[in-house]
Coordinates of N, CA, C and O in Angstrom, one line a residue:
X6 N 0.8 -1.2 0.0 CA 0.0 0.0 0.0 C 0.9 1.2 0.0 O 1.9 1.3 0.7
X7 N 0.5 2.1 -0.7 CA 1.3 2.8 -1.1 C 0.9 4.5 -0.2 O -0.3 5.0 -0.1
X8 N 1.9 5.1 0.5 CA 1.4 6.0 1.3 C 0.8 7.6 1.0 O 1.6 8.6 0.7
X9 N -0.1 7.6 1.1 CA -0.9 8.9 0.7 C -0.9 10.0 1.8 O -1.4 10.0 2.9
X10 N 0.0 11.0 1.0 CA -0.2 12.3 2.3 C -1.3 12.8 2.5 O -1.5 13.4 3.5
X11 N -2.4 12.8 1.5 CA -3.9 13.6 1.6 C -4.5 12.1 2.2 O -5.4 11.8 1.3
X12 N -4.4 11.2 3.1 CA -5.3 10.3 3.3 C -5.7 11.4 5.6 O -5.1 12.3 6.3
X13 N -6.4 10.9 5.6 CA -7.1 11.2 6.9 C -6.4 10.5 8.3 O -6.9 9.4 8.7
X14 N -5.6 11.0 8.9 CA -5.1 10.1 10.3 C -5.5 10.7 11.3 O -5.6 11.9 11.5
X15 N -5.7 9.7 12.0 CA -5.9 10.2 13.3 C -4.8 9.9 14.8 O -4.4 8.9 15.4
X16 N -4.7 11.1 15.0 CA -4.1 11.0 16.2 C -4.9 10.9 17.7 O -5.9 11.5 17.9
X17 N -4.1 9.9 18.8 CA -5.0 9.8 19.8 C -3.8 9.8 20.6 O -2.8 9.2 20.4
X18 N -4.2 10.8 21.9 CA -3.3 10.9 23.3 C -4.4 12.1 24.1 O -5.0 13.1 23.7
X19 N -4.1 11.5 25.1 CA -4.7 12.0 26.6 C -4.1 13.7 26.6 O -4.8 14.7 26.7
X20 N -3.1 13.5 26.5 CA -1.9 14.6 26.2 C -2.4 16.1 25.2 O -2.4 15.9 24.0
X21 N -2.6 17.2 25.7 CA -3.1 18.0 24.3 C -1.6 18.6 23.8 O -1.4 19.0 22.7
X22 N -0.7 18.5 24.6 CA 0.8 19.1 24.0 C 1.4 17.4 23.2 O 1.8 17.2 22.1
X23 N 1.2 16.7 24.1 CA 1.6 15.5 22.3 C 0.7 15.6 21.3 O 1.1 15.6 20.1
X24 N -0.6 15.8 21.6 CA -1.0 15.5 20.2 C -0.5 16.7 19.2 O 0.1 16.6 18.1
X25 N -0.7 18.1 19.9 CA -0.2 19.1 19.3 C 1.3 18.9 18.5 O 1.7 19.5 17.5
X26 N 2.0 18.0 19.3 CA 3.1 17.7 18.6 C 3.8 16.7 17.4 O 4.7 16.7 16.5
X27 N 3.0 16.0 17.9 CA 3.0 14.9 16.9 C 2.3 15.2 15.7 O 2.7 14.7 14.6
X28 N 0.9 16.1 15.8 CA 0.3 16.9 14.8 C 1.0 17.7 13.9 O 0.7 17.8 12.7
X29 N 2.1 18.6 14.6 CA 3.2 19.3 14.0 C 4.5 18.9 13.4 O 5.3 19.6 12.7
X30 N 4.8 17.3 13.7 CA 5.6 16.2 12.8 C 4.9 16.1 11.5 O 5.3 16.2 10.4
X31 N 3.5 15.8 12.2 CA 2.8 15.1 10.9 C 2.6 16.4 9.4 O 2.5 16.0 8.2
X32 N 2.5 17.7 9.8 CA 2.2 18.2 8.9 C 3.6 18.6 8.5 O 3.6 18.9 7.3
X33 N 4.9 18.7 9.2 CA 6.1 18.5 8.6 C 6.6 17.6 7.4 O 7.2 17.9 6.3
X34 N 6.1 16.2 7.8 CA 5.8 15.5 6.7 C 5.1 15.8 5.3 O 5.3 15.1 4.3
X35 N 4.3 16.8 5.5 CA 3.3 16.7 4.3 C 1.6 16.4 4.8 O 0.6 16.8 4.1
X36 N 1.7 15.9 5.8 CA 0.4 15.5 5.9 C -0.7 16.5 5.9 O -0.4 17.6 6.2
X37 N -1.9 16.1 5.5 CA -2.9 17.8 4.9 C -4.0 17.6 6.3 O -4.3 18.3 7.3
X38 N -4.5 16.4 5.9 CA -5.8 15.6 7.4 C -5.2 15.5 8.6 O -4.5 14.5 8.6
X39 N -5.1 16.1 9.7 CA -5.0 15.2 10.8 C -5.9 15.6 11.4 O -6.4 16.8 11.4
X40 N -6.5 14.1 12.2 CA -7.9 14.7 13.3 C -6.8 14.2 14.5 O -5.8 13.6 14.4
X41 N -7.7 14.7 15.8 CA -7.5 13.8 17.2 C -8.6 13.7 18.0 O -9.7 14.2 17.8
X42 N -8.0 13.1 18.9 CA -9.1 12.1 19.9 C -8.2 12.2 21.2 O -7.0 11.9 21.0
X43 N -8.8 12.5 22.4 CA -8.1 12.6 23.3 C -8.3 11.3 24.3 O -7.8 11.3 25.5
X44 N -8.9 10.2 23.9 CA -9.0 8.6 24.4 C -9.4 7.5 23.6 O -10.2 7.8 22.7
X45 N -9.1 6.4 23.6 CA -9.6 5.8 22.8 C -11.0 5.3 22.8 O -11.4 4.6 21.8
X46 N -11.9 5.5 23.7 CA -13.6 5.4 23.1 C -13.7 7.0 22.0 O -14.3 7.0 20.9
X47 N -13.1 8.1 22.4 CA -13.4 8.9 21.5 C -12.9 8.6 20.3 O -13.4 9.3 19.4
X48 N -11.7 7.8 19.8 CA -11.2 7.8 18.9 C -12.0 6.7 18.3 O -12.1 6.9 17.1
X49 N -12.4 5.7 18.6 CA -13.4 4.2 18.0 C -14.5 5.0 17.8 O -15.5 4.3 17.3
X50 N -14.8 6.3 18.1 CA -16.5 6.7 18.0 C -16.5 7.4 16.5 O -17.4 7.4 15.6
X51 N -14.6 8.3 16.6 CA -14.5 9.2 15.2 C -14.2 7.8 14.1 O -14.6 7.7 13.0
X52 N -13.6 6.9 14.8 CA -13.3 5.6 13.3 C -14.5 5.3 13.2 O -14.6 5.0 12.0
X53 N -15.6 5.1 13.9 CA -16.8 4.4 12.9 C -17.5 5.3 12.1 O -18.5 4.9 11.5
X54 N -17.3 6.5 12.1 CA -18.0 7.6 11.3 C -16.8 8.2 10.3 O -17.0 8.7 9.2
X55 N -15.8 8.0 10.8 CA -14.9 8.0 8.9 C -13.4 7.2 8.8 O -12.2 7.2 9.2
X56 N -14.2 6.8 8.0 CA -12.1 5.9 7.1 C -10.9 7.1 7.6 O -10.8 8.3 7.3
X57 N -10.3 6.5 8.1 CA -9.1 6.9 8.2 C -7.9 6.0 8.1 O -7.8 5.0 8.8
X58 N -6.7 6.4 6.9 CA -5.3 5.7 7.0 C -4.5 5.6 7.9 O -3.9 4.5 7.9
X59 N -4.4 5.9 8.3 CA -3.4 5.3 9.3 C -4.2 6.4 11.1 O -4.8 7.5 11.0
X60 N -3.8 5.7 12.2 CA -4.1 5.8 13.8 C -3.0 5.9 14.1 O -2.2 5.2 13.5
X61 N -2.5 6.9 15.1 CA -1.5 6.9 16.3 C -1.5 7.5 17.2 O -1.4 8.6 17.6
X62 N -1.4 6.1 17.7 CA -2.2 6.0 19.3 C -1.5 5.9 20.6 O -1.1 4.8 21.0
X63 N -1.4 7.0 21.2 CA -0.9 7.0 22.9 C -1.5 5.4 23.6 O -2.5 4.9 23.5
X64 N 0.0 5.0 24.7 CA -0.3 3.5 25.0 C -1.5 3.9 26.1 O -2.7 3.5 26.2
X65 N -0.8 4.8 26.8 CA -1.4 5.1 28.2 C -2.2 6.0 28.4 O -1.7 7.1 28.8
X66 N -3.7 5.8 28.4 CA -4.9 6.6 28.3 C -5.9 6.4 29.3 O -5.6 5.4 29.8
X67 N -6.6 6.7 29.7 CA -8.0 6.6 30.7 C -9.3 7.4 29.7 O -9.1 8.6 29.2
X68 N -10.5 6.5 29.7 CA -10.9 5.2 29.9 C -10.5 4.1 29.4 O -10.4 3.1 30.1
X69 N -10.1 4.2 27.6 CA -9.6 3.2 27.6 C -8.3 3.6 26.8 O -8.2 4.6 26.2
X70 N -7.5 2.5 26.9 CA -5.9 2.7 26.5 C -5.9 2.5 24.9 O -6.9 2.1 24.3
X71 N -4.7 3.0 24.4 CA -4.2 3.2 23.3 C -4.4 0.9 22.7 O -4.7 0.3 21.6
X72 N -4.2 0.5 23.8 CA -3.7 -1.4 23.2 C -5.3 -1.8 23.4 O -5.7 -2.7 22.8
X73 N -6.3 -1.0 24.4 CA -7.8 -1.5 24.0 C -8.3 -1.3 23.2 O -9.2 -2.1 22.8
X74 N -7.9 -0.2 22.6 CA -8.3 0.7 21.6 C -7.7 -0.4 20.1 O -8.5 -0.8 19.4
X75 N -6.4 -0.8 19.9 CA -6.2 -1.1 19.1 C -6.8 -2.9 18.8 O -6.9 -3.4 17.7
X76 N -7.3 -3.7 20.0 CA -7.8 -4.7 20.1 C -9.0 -4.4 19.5 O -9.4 -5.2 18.7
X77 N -9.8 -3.3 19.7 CA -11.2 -3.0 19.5 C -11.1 -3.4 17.9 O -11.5 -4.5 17.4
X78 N -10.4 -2.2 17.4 CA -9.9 -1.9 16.0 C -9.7 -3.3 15.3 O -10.7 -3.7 14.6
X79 N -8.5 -4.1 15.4 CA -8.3 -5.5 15.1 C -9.6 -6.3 15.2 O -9.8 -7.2 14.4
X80 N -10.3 -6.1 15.9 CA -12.1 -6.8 16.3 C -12.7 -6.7 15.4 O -13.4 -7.6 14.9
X81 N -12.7 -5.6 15.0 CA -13.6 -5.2 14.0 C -13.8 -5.5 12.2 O -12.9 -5.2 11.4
X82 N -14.9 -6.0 11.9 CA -14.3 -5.5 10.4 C -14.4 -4.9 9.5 O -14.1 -5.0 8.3
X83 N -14.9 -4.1 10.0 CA -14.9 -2.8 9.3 C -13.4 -1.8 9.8 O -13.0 -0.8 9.3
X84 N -13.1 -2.2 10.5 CA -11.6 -1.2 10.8 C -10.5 -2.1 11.0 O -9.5 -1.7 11.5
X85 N -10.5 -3.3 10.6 CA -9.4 -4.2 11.1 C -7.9 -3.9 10.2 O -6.8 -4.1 10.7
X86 N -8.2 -3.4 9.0 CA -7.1 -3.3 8.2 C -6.3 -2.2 8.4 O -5.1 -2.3 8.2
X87 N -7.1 -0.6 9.3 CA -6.2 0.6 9.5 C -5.2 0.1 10.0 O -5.2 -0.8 10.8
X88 N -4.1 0.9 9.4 CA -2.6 1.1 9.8 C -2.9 1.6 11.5 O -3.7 2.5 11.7
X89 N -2.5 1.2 12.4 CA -2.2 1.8 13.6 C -0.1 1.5 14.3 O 0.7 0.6 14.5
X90 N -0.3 2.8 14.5 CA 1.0 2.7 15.0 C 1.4 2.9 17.0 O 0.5 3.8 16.9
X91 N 1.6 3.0 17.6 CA 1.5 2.8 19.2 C 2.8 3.4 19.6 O 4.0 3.3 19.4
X92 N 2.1 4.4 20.3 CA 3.2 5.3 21.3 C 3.1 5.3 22.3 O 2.0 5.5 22.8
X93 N 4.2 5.0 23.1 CA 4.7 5.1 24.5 C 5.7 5.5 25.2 O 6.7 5.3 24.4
X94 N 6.1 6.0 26.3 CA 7.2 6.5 26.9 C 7.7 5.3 27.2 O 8.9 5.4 26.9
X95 N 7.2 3.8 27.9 CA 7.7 2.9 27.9 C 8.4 2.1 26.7 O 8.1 2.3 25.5
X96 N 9.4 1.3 27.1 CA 9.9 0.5 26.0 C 9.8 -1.5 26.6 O 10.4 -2.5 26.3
X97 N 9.0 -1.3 27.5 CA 9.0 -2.6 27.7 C 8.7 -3.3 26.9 O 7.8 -3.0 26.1
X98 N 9.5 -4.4 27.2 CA 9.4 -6.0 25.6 C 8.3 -6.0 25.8 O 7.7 -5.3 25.0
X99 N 7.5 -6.8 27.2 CA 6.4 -7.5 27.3 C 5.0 -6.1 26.7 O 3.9 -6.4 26.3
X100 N 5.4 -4.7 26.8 CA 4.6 -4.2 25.6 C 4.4 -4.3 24.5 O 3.3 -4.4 23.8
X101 N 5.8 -4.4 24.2 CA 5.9 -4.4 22.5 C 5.5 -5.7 21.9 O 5.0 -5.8 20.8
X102 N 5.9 -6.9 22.9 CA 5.1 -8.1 22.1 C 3.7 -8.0 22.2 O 3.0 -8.2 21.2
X103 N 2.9 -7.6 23.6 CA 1.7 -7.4 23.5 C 0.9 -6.5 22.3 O -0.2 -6.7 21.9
X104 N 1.7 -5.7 21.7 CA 1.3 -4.8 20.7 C 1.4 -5.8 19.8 O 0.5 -6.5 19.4
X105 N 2.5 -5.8 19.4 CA 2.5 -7.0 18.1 C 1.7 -7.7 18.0 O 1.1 -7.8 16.9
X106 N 1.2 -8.8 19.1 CA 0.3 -9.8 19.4 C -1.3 -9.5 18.6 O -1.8 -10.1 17.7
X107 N -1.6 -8.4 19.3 CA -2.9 -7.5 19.3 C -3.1 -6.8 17.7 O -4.0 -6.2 17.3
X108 N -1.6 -7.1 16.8 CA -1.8 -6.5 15.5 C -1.8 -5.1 15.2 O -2.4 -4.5 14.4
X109 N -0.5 -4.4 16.4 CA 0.0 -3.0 15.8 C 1.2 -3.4 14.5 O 2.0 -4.3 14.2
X110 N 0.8 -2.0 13.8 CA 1.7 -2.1 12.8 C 3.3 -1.4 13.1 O 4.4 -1.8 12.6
X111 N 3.2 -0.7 13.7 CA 4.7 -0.5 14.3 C 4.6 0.2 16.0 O 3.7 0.2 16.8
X112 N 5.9 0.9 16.2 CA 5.6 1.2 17.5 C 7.2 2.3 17.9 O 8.4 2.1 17.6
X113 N 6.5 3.2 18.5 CA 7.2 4.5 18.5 C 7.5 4.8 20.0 O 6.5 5.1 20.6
X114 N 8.8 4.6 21.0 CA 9.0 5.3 22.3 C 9.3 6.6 21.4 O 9.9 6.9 20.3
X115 N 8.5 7.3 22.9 CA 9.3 9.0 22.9 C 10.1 9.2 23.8 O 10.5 8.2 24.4
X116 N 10.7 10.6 24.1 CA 10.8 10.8 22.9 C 11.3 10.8 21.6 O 12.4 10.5 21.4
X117 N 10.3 11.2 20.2 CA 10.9 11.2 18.7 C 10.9 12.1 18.3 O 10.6 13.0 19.1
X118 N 11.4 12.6 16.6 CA 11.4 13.4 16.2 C 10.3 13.0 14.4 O 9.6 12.0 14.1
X119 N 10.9 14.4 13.8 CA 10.2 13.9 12.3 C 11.0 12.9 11.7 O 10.5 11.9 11.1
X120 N 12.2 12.9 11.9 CA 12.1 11.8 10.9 C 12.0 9.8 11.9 O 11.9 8.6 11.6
X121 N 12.2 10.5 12.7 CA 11.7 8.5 13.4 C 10.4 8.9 12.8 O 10.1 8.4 11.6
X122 N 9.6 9.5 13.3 CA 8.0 9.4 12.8 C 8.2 8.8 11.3 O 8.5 7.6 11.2
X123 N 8.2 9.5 10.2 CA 8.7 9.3 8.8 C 9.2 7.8 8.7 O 8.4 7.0 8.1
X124 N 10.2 7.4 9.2 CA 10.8 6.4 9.0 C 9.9 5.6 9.9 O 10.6 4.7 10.3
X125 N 8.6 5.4 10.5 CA 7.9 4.2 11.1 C 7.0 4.2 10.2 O 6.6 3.2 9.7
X126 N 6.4 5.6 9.9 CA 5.5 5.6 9.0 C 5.1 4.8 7.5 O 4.1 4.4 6.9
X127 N 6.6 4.9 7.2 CA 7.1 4.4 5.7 C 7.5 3.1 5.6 O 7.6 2.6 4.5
X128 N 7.9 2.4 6.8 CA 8.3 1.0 7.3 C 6.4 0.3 7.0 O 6.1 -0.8 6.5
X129 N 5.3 1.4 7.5 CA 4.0 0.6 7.8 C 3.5 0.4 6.1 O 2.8 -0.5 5.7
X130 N 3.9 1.4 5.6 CA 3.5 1.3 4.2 C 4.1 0.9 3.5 O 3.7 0.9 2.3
X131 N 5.4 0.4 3.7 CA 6.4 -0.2 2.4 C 6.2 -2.0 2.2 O 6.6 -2.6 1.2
X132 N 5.6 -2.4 3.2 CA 5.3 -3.9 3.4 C 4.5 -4.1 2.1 O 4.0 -5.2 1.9

């Protein structure tokens, strides 16, 4: 799949200065769409009302987390195929396999910059 900067992502964190930031990578890149969601029920409420390419999703959220959120996603089939990518300040294994497990497509400790972003981004779409 080939990666489109006019496609629709959504960003999700608890965080209004990450998302702001990661929002400001993203349009570094090129990107034109970005929405956010400040948890992951708000973010499964914005994916069932529009397609979006690619999700990136904070691990650590209340009510529900970035890895419920991505289970939800994988559950579904109508959303099982979005690209989701998983951010955390942690780097524990037993996360990152759990992510993997659950069917993230890659996975980002912070902090990053534009081009780690870039370079996870383009790892999820060059497959």
């Amino acid at each position: 799949m080939a990666l489109d900067l006019s496609m629709p992502v959504l960003v999700v964190d608890d965080y209004k200065t990450m998302i702001r930031i990661i929002k400001n990578l993203l349009k570094q890149l090129g990107f034109e769409d970005v929405d956010d969601a400040a948890d992951g029920t708000e973010a499964l409420a914005k994916m069932q009302g529009r397609r979006y390419g690619l999700v990136i999703s904070d691990w650590n959220m209340e009510p529900m987390t970035g890895y419920e959120l991505l289970k939800q996603v994988r559950s579904s089939d109508s959303l099982s195929k979005t690209p989701f990518i998983m951010v955390t300040a942690e780097s524990k294994t037993e996360n990152v396999i759990a992510a993997k497990k659950a069917g993230v497509n890659n996975y980002i400790v912070k902090p990053f910059n534009a081009a780690t972003l870039k370079t996870k981004i383009d790892a999820v779409f060059d497959n």
